[in-house]
């Protein structure tokens, strides 16, 4: 007789819940990256080349952090959460079908 494997649906459900909470919590860092790192135009002075380069570098880094770091992590967590939920749902459906037979 072959080995039987089981899937803990409650554990999968918990993973989905925790990933959704992580996504919810990601709003804080995303908000900080987007709205709380503002550098006013005159904060570094006016009328010299370095000021423009620093201001532009700040804006580029702010956008990079928001989109390529926080956004990428958020997207990965969301994708994993959706796939985990889909997996759980498929196992649940299969388990239900087996009990109906």
PDB file of N, CA, C and O in Angstrom, residues 7-80:
ATOM      1  N   UNK A   7      -2.757  17.304   3.496  1.00  0.00           N
ATOM      2  CA  UNK A   7      -2.506  18.737   3.455  1.00  0.00           C
ATOM      3  C   UNK A   7      -3.292  19.361   4.603  1.00  0.00           C
ATOM      4  O   UNK A   7      -4.489  19.116   4.748  1.00  0.00           O
ATOM      5  N   UNK A   8      -2.606  20.134   5.401  1.00  0.00           N
ATOM      6  CA  UNK A   8      -3.249  20.816   6.522  1.00  0.00           C
ATOM      7  C   UNK A   8      -3.902  22.087   5.991  1.00  0.00           C
ATOM      8  O   UNK A   8      -3.238  23.117   5.804  1.00  0.00           O
ATOM      9  N   UNK A   9      -5.199  22.015   5.735  1.00  0.00           N
ATOM     10  CA  UNK A   9      -5.917  23.153   5.158  1.00  0.00           C
ATOM     11  C   UNK A   9      -5.961  24.337   6.120  1.00  0.00           C
ATOM     12  O   UNK A   9      -5.936  25.488   5.696  1.00  0.00           O
ATOM     13  N   UNK A  10      -6.016  24.052   7.418  1.00  0.00           N
ATOM     14  CA  UNK A  10      -6.007  25.136   8.398  1.00  0.00           C
ATOM     15  C   UNK A  10      -4.686  25.899   8.355  1.00  0.00           C
ATOM     16  O   UNK A  10      -4.662  27.129   8.477  1.00  0.00           O
ATOM     17  N   UNK A  11      -3.591  25.176   8.180  1.00  0.00           N
ATOM     18  CA  UNK A  11      -2.279  25.824   8.088  1.00  0.00           C
ATOM     19  C   UNK A  11      -2.193  26.680   6.823  1.00  0.00           C
ATOM     20  O   UNK A  11      -1.672  27.805   6.860  1.00  0.00           O
ATOM     21  N   UNK A  12      -2.707  26.173   5.708  1.00  0.00           N
ATOM     22  CA  UNK A  12      -2.723  26.958   4.471  1.00  0.00           C
ATOM     23  C   UNK A  12      -3.577  28.207   4.643  1.00  0.00           C
ATOM     24  O   UNK A  12      -3.216  29.297   4.189  1.00  0.00           O
ATOM     25  N   UNK A  13      -4.713  28.049   5.300  1.00  0.00           N
ATOM     26  CA  UNK A  13      -5.585  29.189   5.548  1.00  0.00           C
ATOM     27  C   UNK A  13      -4.875  30.222   6.419  1.00  0.00           C
ATOM     28  O   UNK A  13      -4.984  31.431   6.181  1.00  0.00           O
ATOM     29  N   UNK A  14      -4.136  29.765   7.409  1.00  0.00           N
ATOM     30  CA  UNK A  14      -3.387  30.677   8.280  1.00  0.00           C
ATOM     31  C   UNK A  14      -2.310  31.425   7.500  1.00  0.00           C
ATOM     32  O   UNK A  14      -2.096  32.611   7.717  1.00  0.00           O
ATOM     33  N   UNK A  15      -1.655  30.731   6.577  1.00  0.00           N
ATOM     34  CA  UNK A  15      -0.644  31.379   5.730  1.00  0.00           C
ATOM     35  C   UNK A  15      -1.292  32.506   4.931  1.00  0.00           C
ATOM     36  O   UNK A  15      -0.753  33.623   4.856  1.00  0.00           O
ATOM     37  N   UNK A  16      -2.441  32.237   4.347  1.00  0.00           N
ATOM     38  CA  UNK A  16      -3.142  33.245   3.557  1.00  0.00           C
ATOM     39  C   UNK A  16      -3.501  34.445   4.431  1.00  0.00           C
ATOM     40  O   UNK A  16      -3.280  35.606   4.046  1.00  0.00           O
ATOM     41  N   UNK A  17      -4.028  34.192   5.630  1.00  0.00           N
ATOM     42  CA  UNK A  17      -4.391  35.290   6.538  1.00  0.00           C
ATOM     43  C   UNK A  17      -3.175  36.122   6.919  1.00  0.00           C
ATOM     44  O   UNK A  17      -3.236  37.358   6.947  1.00  0.00           O
ATOM     45  N   UNK A  18      -2.082  35.455   7.216  1.00  0.00           N
ATOM     46  CA  UNK A  18      -0.880  36.175   7.626  1.00  0.00           C
ATOM     47  C   UNK A  18      -0.284  36.977   6.474  1.00  0.00           C
ATOM     48  O   UNK A  18       0.197  38.091   6.675  1.00  0.00           O
ATOM     49  N   UNK A  19      -0.329  36.425   5.271  1.00  0.00           N
ATOM     50  CA  UNK A  19       0.170  37.172   4.117  1.00  0.00           C
ATOM     51  C   UNK A  19      -0.703  38.398   3.847  1.00  0.00           C
ATOM     52  O   UNK A  19      -0.185  39.469   3.500  1.00  0.00           O
ATOM     53  N   UNK A  20      -2.005  38.249   4.018  1.00  0.00           N
ATOM     54  CA  UNK A  20      -2.889  39.398   3.845  1.00  0.00           C
ATOM     55  C   UNK A  20      -2.597  40.472   4.890  1.00  0.00           C
ATOM     56  O   UNK A  20      -2.659  41.669   4.597  1.00  0.00           O
ATOM     57  N   UNK A  21      -2.262  40.057   6.110  1.00  0.00           N
ATOM     58  CA  UNK A  21      -1.903  41.025   7.148  1.00  0.00           C
ATOM     59  C   UNK A  21      -0.590  41.722   6.799  1.00  0.00           C
ATOM     60  O   UNK A  21      -0.448  42.929   7.008  1.00  0.00           O
ATOM     61  N   UNK A  22       0.365  40.977   6.254  1.00  0.00           N
ATOM     62  CA  UNK A  22       1.631  41.583   5.834  1.00  0.00           C
ATOM     63  C   UNK A  22       1.358  42.634   4.760  1.00  0.00           C
ATOM     64  O   UNK A  22       1.915  43.738   4.796  1.00  0.00           O
ATOM     65  N   UNK A  23       0.489  42.306   3.811  1.00  0.00           N
ATOM     66  CA  UNK A  23       0.143  43.274   2.764  1.00  0.00           C
ATOM     67  C   UNK A  23      -0.475  44.530   3.367  1.00  0.00           C
ATOM     68  O   UNK A  23      -0.158  45.644   2.954  1.00  0.00           O
ATOM     69  N   UNK A  24      -1.356  44.321   4.331  1.00  0.00           N
ATOM     70  CA  UNK A  24      -1.988  45.458   5.001  1.00  0.00           C
ATOM     71  C   UNK A  24      -0.923  46.307   5.691  1.00  0.00           C
ATOM     72  O   UNK A  24      -0.940  47.536   5.611  1.00  0.00           O
ATOM     73  N   UNK A  25       0.009  45.643   6.358  1.00  0.00           N
ATOM     74  CA  UNK A  25       1.079  46.350   7.063  1.00  0.00           C
ATOM     75  C   UNK A  25       2.045  47.047   6.107  1.00  0.00           C
ATOM     76  O   UNK A  25       2.725  48.002   6.492  1.00  0.00           O
ATOM     77  N   UNK A  26       2.142  46.570   4.879  1.00  0.00           N
ATOM     78  CA  UNK A  26       3.036  47.177   3.894  1.00  0.00           C
ATOM     79  C   UNK A  26       2.590  48.593   3.526  1.00  0.00           C
ATOM     80  O   UNK A  26       3.370  49.366   2.973  1.00  0.00           O
ATOM     81  N   UNK A  27       1.354  48.931   3.849  1.00  0.00           N
ATOM     82  CA  UNK A  27       0.879  50.286   3.574  1.00  0.00           C
ATOM     83  C   UNK A  27       1.708  51.336   4.284  1.00  0.00           C
ATOM     84  O   UNK A  27       1.914  52.433   3.766  1.00  0.00           O
ATOM     85  N   UNK A  28       2.219  51.016   5.471  1.00  0.00           N
ATOM     86  CA  UNK A  28       3.036  51.971   6.220  1.00  0.00           C
ATOM     87  C   UNK A  28       4.319  52.328   5.501  1.00  0.00           C
ATOM     88  O   UNK A  28       4.568  53.511   5.216  1.00  0.00           O
ATOM     89  N   UNK A  29       5.169  51.335   5.182  1.00  0.00           N
ATOM     90  CA  UNK A  29       6.402  51.662   4.457  1.00  0.00           C
ATOM     91  C   UNK A  29       6.143  52.288   3.086  1.00  0.00           C
ATOM     92  O   UNK A  29       6.868  53.179   2.661  1.00  0.00           O
ATOM     93  N   UNK A  30       5.091  51.822   2.414  1.00  0.00           N
ATOM     94  CA  UNK A  30       4.790  52.375   1.092  1.00  0.00           C
ATOM     95  C   UNK A  30       4.384  53.841   1.215  1.00  0.00           C
ATOM     96  O   UNK A  30       4.813  54.684   0.435  1.00  0.00           O
ATOM     97  N   UNK A  31       3.579  54.142   2.230  1.00  0.00           N
ATOM     98  CA  UNK A  31       3.161  55.523   2.460  1.00  0.00           C
ATOM     99  C   UNK A  31       4.359  56.401   2.818  1.00  0.00           C
ATOM    100  O   UNK A  31       4.482  57.521   2.335  1.00  0.00           O
ATOM    101  N   UNK A  32       5.249  55.875   3.653  1.00  0.00           N
ATOM    102  CA  UNK A  32       6.437  56.648   4.016  1.00  0.00           C
ATOM    103  C   UNK A  32       7.305  56.916   2.794  1.00  0.00           C
ATOM    104  O   UNK A  32       7.808  58.032   2.612  1.00  0.00           O
ATOM    105  N   UNK A  33       7.494  55.899   1.975  1.00  0.00           N
ATOM    106  CA  UNK A  33       8.318  56.074   0.775  1.00  0.00           C
ATOM    107  C   UNK A  33       7.704  57.095  -0.168  1.00  0.00           C
ATOM    108  O   UNK A  33       8.412  57.879  -0.799  1.00  0.00           O
ATOM    109  N   UNK A  34       6.383  57.105  -0.239  1.00  0.00           N
ATOM    110  CA  UNK A  34       5.703  57.981  -1.193  1.00  0.00           C
ATOM    111  C   UNK A  34       5.495  59.394  -0.654  1.00  0.00           C
ATOM    112  O   UNK A  34       5.751  60.371  -1.348  1.00  0.00           O
ATOM    113  N   UNK A  35       5.035  59.498   0.583  1.00  0.00           N
ATOM    114  CA  UNK A  35       4.565  60.792   1.076  1.00  0.00           C
ATOM    115  C   UNK A  35       5.395  61.416   2.194  1.00  0.00           C
ATOM    116  O   UNK A  35       5.248  62.600   2.455  1.00  0.00           O
ATOM    117  N   UNK A  36       6.214  60.647   2.869  1.00  0.00           N
ATOM    118  CA  UNK A  36       6.888  61.204   4.034  1.00  0.00           C
ATOM    119  C   UNK A  36       8.384  61.402   3.815  1.00  0.00           C
ATOM    120  O   UNK A  36       9.137  61.551   4.769  1.00  0.00           O
ATOM    121  N   UNK A  37       8.805  61.380   2.583  1.00  0.00           N
ATOM    122  CA  UNK A  37      10.206  61.655   2.275  1.00  0.00           C
ATOM    123  C   UNK A  37      10.304  62.850   1.342  1.00  0.00           C
ATOM    124  O   UNK A  37      11.218  62.952   0.535  1.00  0.00           O
ATOM    125  N   UNK A  38       9.374  63.755   1.489  1.00  0.00           N
ATOM    126  CA  UNK A  38       9.314  64.936   0.628  1.00  0.00           C
ATOM    127  C   UNK A  38      10.465  65.881   0.949  1.00  0.00           C
ATOM    128  O   UNK A  38      10.764  66.156   2.108  1.00  0.00           O
ATOM    129  N   UNK A  39      11.118  66.337  -0.079  1.00  0.00           N
ATOM    130  CA  UNK A  39      12.194  67.314   0.060  1.00  0.00           C
ATOM    131  C   UNK A  39      11.737  68.590  -0.649  1.00  0.00           C
ATOM    132  O   UNK A  39      11.692  68.635  -1.878  1.00  0.00           O
ATOM    133  N   UNK A  40      11.367  69.607   0.127  1.00  0.00           N
ATOM    134  CA  UNK A  40      10.894  70.846  -0.501  1.00  0.00           C
ATOM    135  C   UNK A  40      11.935  71.417  -1.458  1.00  0.00           C
ATOM    136  O   UNK A  40      13.151  71.253  -1.264  1.00  0.00           O
ATOM    137  N   UNK A  41      11.463  72.099  -2.467  1.00  0.00           N
ATOM    138  CA  UNK A  41      12.326  72.596  -3.536  1.00  0.00           C
ATOM    139  C   UNK A  41      13.472  73.461  -3.024  1.00  0.00           C
ATOM    140  O   UNK A  41      14.589  73.337  -3.480  1.00  0.00           O
ATOM    141  N   UNK A  42      13.231  74.313  -2.067  1.00  0.00           N
ATOM    142  CA  UNK A  42      14.279  75.222  -1.603  1.00  0.00           C
ATOM    143  C   UNK A  42      15.069  74.713  -0.403  1.00  0.00           C
ATOM    144  O   UNK A  42      15.905  75.438   0.136  1.00  0.00           O
ATOM    145  N   UNK A  43      14.836  73.485   0.030  1.00  0.00           N
ATOM    146  CA  UNK A  43      15.464  72.970   1.249  1.00  0.00           C
ATOM    147  C   UNK A  43      16.981  72.877   1.156  1.00  0.00           C
ATOM    148  O   UNK A  43      17.671  72.943   2.173  1.00  0.00           O
ATOM    149  N   UNK A  44      17.497  72.723  -0.029  1.00  0.00           N
ATOM    150  CA  UNK A  44      18.950  72.594  -0.192  1.00  0.00           C
ATOM    151  C   UNK A  44      19.597  73.876  -0.705  1.00  0.00           C
ATOM    152  O   UNK A  44      20.773  73.878  -1.070  1.00  0.00           O
ATOM    153  N   UNK A  45      18.844  74.946  -0.712  1.00  0.00           N
ATOM    154  CA  UNK A  45      19.356  76.212  -1.221  1.00  0.00           C
ATOM    155  C   UNK A  45      18.841  76.464  -2.634  1.00  0.00           C
ATOM    156  O   UNK A  45      17.971  75.760  -3.127  1.00  0.00           O
ATOM    157  N   UNK A  46      19.403  77.478  -3.285  1.00  0.00           N
ATOM    158  CA  UNK A  46      18.959  77.822  -4.641  1.00  0.00           C
ATOM    159  C   UNK A  46      20.137  78.315  -5.471  1.00  0.00           C
ATOM    160  O   UNK A  46      21.096  78.876  -4.940  1.00  0.00           O
ATOM    161  N   UNK A  47      20.019  78.049  -6.752  1.00  0.00           N
ATOM    162  CA  UNK A  47      20.924  78.659  -7.707  1.00  0.00           C
ATOM    163  C   UNK A  47      22.301  78.037  -7.852  1.00  0.00           C
ATOM    164  O   UNK A  47      23.209  78.728  -8.324  1.00  0.00           O
ATOM    165  N   UNK A  48      22.484  76.797  -7.481  1.00  0.00           N
ATOM    166  CA  UNK A  48      23.771  76.157  -7.749  1.00  0.00           C
ATOM    167  C   UNK A  48      23.537  74.733  -8.236  1.00  0.00           C
ATOM    168  O   UNK A  48      22.556  74.085  -7.896  1.00  0.00           O
ATOM    169  N   UNK A  49      24.438  74.256  -9.080  1.00  0.00           N
ATOM    170  CA  UNK A  49      24.277  72.991  -9.789  1.00  0.00           C
ATOM    171  C   UNK A  49      24.121  71.796  -8.856  1.00  0.00           C
ATOM    172  O   UNK A  49      23.304  70.906  -9.100  1.00  0.00           O
ATOM    173  N   UNK A  50      24.895  71.744  -7.788  1.00  0.00           N
ATOM    174  CA  UNK A  50      24.849  70.603  -6.883  1.00  0.00           C
ATOM    175  C   UNK A  50      23.473  70.443  -6.255  1.00  0.00           C
ATOM    176  O   UNK A  50      23.008  69.343  -6.003  1.00  0.00           O
ATOM    177  N   UNK A  51      22.827  71.568  -5.963  1.00  0.00           N
ATOM    178  CA  UNK A  51      21.488  71.535  -5.371  1.00  0.00           C
ATOM    179  C   UNK A  51      20.523  70.824  -6.311  1.00  0.00           C
ATOM    180  O   UNK A  51      19.734  69.979  -5.878  1.00  0.00           O
ATOM    181  N   UNK A  52      20.578  71.122  -7.578  1.00  0.00           N
ATOM    182  CA  UNK A  52      19.686  70.473  -8.549  1.00  0.00           C
ATOM    183  C   UNK A  52      19.978  68.978  -8.640  1.00  0.00           C
ATOM    184  O   UNK A  52      19.054  68.165  -8.683  1.00  0.00           O
ATOM    185  N   UNK A  53      21.267  68.622  -8.657  1.00  0.00           N
ATOM    186  CA  UNK A  53      21.626  67.206  -8.728  1.00  0.00           C
ATOM    187  C   UNK A  53      21.163  66.460  -7.480  1.00  0.00           C
ATOM    188  O   UNK A  53      20.664  65.336  -7.562  1.00  0.00           O
ATOM    189  N   UNK A  54      21.353  67.071  -6.310  1.00  0.00           N
ATOM    190  CA  UNK A  54      20.908  66.430  -5.055  1.00  0.00           C
ATOM    191  C   UNK A  54      19.385  66.272  -5.029  1.00  0.00           C
ATOM    192  O   UNK A  54      18.873  65.226  -4.643  1.00  0.00           O
ATOM    193  N   UNK A  55      18.684  67.294  -5.433  1.00  0.00           N
ATOM    194  CA  UNK A  55      17.223  67.241  -5.426  1.00  0.00           C
ATOM    195  C   UNK A  55      16.726  66.167  -6.395  1.00  0.00           C
ATOM    196  O   UNK A  55      15.832  65.374  -6.054  1.00  0.00           O
ATOM    197  N   UNK A  56      17.313  66.119  -7.576  1.00  0.00           N
ATOM    198  CA  UNK A  56      16.925  65.097  -8.554  1.00  0.00           C
ATOM    199  C   UNK A  56      17.279  63.691  -8.066  1.00  0.00           C
ATOM    200  O   UNK A  56      16.505  62.753  -8.244  1.00  0.00           O
ATOM    201  N   UNK A  57      18.452  63.555  -7.446  1.00  0.00           N
ATOM    202  CA  UNK A  57      18.861  62.249  -6.919  1.00  0.00           C
ATOM    203  C   UNK A  57      17.902  61.791  -5.820  1.00  0.00           C
ATOM    204  O   UNK A  57      17.536  60.621  -5.749  1.00  0.00           O
ATOM    205  N   UNK A  58      17.487  62.721  -4.983  1.00  0.00           N
ATOM    206  CA  UNK A  58      16.514  62.396  -3.928  1.00  0.00           C
ATOM    207  C   UNK A  58      15.218  61.879  -4.540  1.00  0.00           C
ATOM    208  O   UNK A  58      14.688  60.844  -4.121  1.00  0.00           O
ATOM    209  N   UNK A  59      14.700  62.594  -5.522  1.00  0.00           N
ATOM    210  CA  UNK A  59      13.437  62.183  -6.152  1.00  0.00           C
ATOM    211  C   UNK A  59      13.562  60.842  -6.860  1.00  0.00           C
ATOM    212  O   UNK A  59      12.654  60.014  -6.801  1.00  0.00           O
ATOM    213  N   UNK A  60      14.698  60.613  -7.514  1.00  0.00           N
ATOM    214  CA  UNK A  60      14.907  59.329  -8.185  1.00  0.00           C
ATOM    215  C   UNK A  60      14.990  58.186  -7.173  1.00  0.00           C
ATOM    216  O   UNK A  60      14.410  57.117  -7.392  1.00  0.00           O
ATOM    217  N   UNK A  61      15.690  58.397  -6.077  1.00  0.00           N
ATOM    218  CA  UNK A  61      15.813  57.356  -5.056  1.00  0.00           C
ATOM    219  C   UNK A  61      14.464  57.101  -4.387  1.00  0.00           C
ATOM    220  O   UNK A  61      14.103  55.956  -4.124  1.00  0.00           O
ATOM    221  N   UNK A  62      13.720  58.143  -4.136  1.00  0.00           N
ATOM    222  CA  UNK A  62      12.387  58.011  -3.547  1.00  0.00           C
ATOM    223  C   UNK A  62      11.502  57.142  -4.450  1.00  0.00           C
ATOM    224  O   UNK A  62      10.846  56.207  -3.980  1.00  0.00           O
ATOM    225  N   UNK A  63      11.500  57.438  -5.726  1.00  0.00           N
ATOM    226  CA  UNK A  63      10.706  56.652  -6.675  1.00  0.00           C
ATOM    227  C   UNK A  63      11.195  55.206  -6.759  1.00  0.00           C
ATOM    228  O   UNK A  63      10.401  54.268  -6.830  1.00  0.00           O
ATOM    229  N   UNK A  64      12.508  55.023  -6.752  1.00  0.00           N
ATOM    230  CA  UNK A  64      13.088  53.680  -6.827  1.00  0.00           C
ATOM    231  C   UNK A  64      12.675  52.846  -5.610  1.00  0.00           C
ATOM    232  O   UNK A  64      12.265  51.695  -5.741  1.00  0.00           O
ATOM    233  N   UNK A  65      12.770  53.430  -4.436  1.00  0.00           N
ATOM    234  CA  UNK A  65      12.385  52.721  -3.209  1.00  0.00           C
ATOM    235  C   UNK A  65      10.907  52.353  -3.250  1.00  0.00           C
ATOM    236  O   UNK A  65      10.526  51.222  -2.953  1.00  0.00           O
ATOM    237  N   UNK A  66      10.080  53.312  -3.630  1.00  0.00           N
ATOM    238  CA  UNK A  66       8.631  53.070  -3.666  1.00  0.00           C
ATOM    239  C   UNK A  66       8.248  51.998  -4.675  1.00  0.00           C
ATOM    240  O   UNK A  66       7.474  51.094  -4.368  1.00  0.00           O
ATOM    241  N   UNK A  67       8.801  52.066  -5.866  1.00  0.00           N
ATOM    242  CA  UNK A  67       8.383  51.165  -6.936  1.00  0.00           C
ATOM    243  C   UNK A  67       9.181  49.872  -6.996  1.00  0.00           C
ATOM    244  O   UNK A  67       8.613  48.790  -7.140  1.00  0.00           O
ATOM    245  N   UNK A  68      10.488  49.949  -6.920  1.00  0.00           N
ATOM    246  CA  UNK A  68      11.336  48.783  -7.160  1.00  0.00           C
ATOM    247  C   UNK A  68      11.686  47.994  -5.912  1.00  0.00           C
ATOM    248  O   UNK A  68      12.194  46.887  -6.036  1.00  0.00           O
ATOM    249  N   UNK A  69      11.478  48.563  -4.756  1.00  0.00           N
ATOM    250  CA  UNK A  69      11.760  47.809  -3.533  1.00  0.00           C
ATOM    251  C   UNK A  69      10.451  47.477  -2.834  1.00  0.00           C
ATOM    252  O   UNK A  69      10.027  46.332  -2.806  1.00  0.00           O
ATOM    253  N   UNK A  70       9.789  48.495  -2.309  1.00  0.00           N
ATOM    254  CA  UNK A  70       8.545  48.247  -1.573  1.00  0.00           C
ATOM    255  C   UNK A  70       7.480  47.665  -2.503  1.00  0.00           C
ATOM    256  O   UNK A  70       6.811  46.689  -2.164  1.00  0.00           O
ATOM    257  N   UNK A  71       7.335  48.243  -3.684  1.00  0.00           N
ATOM    258  CA  UNK A  71       6.325  47.754  -4.631  1.00  0.00           C
ATOM    259  C   UNK A  71       6.577  46.325  -5.073  1.00  0.00           C
ATOM    260  O   UNK A  71       5.649  45.524  -5.187  1.00  0.00           O
ATOM    261  N   UNK A  72       7.837  45.983  -5.307  1.00  0.00           N
ATOM    262  CA  UNK A  72       8.187  44.628  -5.737  1.00  0.00           C
ATOM    263  C   UNK A  72       7.924  43.611  -4.631  1.00  0.00           C
ATOM    264  O   UNK A  72       7.364  42.538  -4.881  1.00  0.00           O
ATOM    265  N   UNK A  73       8.293  43.964  -3.400  1.00  0.00           N
ATOM    266  CA  UNK A  73       8.030  43.072  -2.264  1.00  0.00           C
ATOM    267  C   UNK A  73       6.529  42.888  -2.087  1.00  0.00           C
ATOM    268  O   UNK A  73       6.044  41.772  -1.894  1.00  0.00           O
ATOM    269  N   UNK A  74       5.793  43.977  -2.162  1.00  0.00           N
ATOM    270  CA  UNK A  74       4.336  43.916  -2.027  1.00  0.00           C
ATOM    271  C   UNK A  74       3.716  43.027  -3.105  1.00  0.00           C
ATOM    272  O   UNK A  74       2.853  42.198  -2.824  1.00  0.00           O
ATOM    273  N   UNK A  75       4.181  43.170  -4.323  1.00  0.00           N
ATOM    274  CA  UNK A  75       3.673  42.362  -5.432  1.00  0.00           C
ATOM    275  C   UNK A  75       3.973  40.879  -5.225  1.00  0.00           C
ATOM    276  O   UNK A  75       3.119  40.018  -5.476  1.00  0.00           O
ATOM    277  N   UNK A  76       5.189  40.579  -4.759  1.00  0.00           N
ATOM    278  CA  UNK A  76       5.576  39.190  -4.521  1.00  0.00           C
ATOM    279  C   UNK A  76       4.717  38.564  -3.415  1.00  0.00           C
ATOM    280  O   UNK A  76       4.235  37.440  -3.551  1.00  0.00           O
ATOM    281  N   UNK A  77       4.489  39.300  -2.334  1.00  0.00           N
ATOM    282  CA  UNK A  77       3.674  38.791  -1.232  1.00  0.00           C
ATOM    283  C   UNK A  77       2.238  38.582  -1.688  1.00  0.00           C
ATOM    284  O   UNK A  77       1.608  37.572  -1.368  1.00  0.00           O
ATOM    285  N   UNK A  78       1.718  39.519  -2.465  1.00  0.00           N
ATOM    286  CA  UNK A  78       0.356  39.394  -2.982  1.00  0.00           C
ATOM    287  C   UNK A  78       0.226  38.169  -3.879  1.00  0.00           C
ATOM    288  O   UNK A  78      -0.732  37.396  -3.762  1.00  0.00           O
ATOM    289  N   UNK A  79       1.188  37.972  -4.763  1.00  0.00           N
ATOM    290  CA  UNK A  79       1.174  36.817  -5.667  1.00  0.00           C
ATOM    291  C   UNK A  79       1.220  35.507  -4.882  1.00  0.00           C
ATOM    292  O   UNK A  79       0.450  34.584  -5.148  1.00  0.00           O
ATOM    293  N   UNK A  80       2.107  35.432  -3.895  1.00  0.00           N
ATOM    294  CA  UNK A  80       2.226  34.227  -3.086  1.00  0.00           C
ATOM    295  C   UNK A  80       0.941  33.974  -2.297  1.00  0.00           C
ATOM    296  O   UNK A  80       0.486  32.834  -2.183  1.00  0.00           O
TER     297      UNK A  80
END
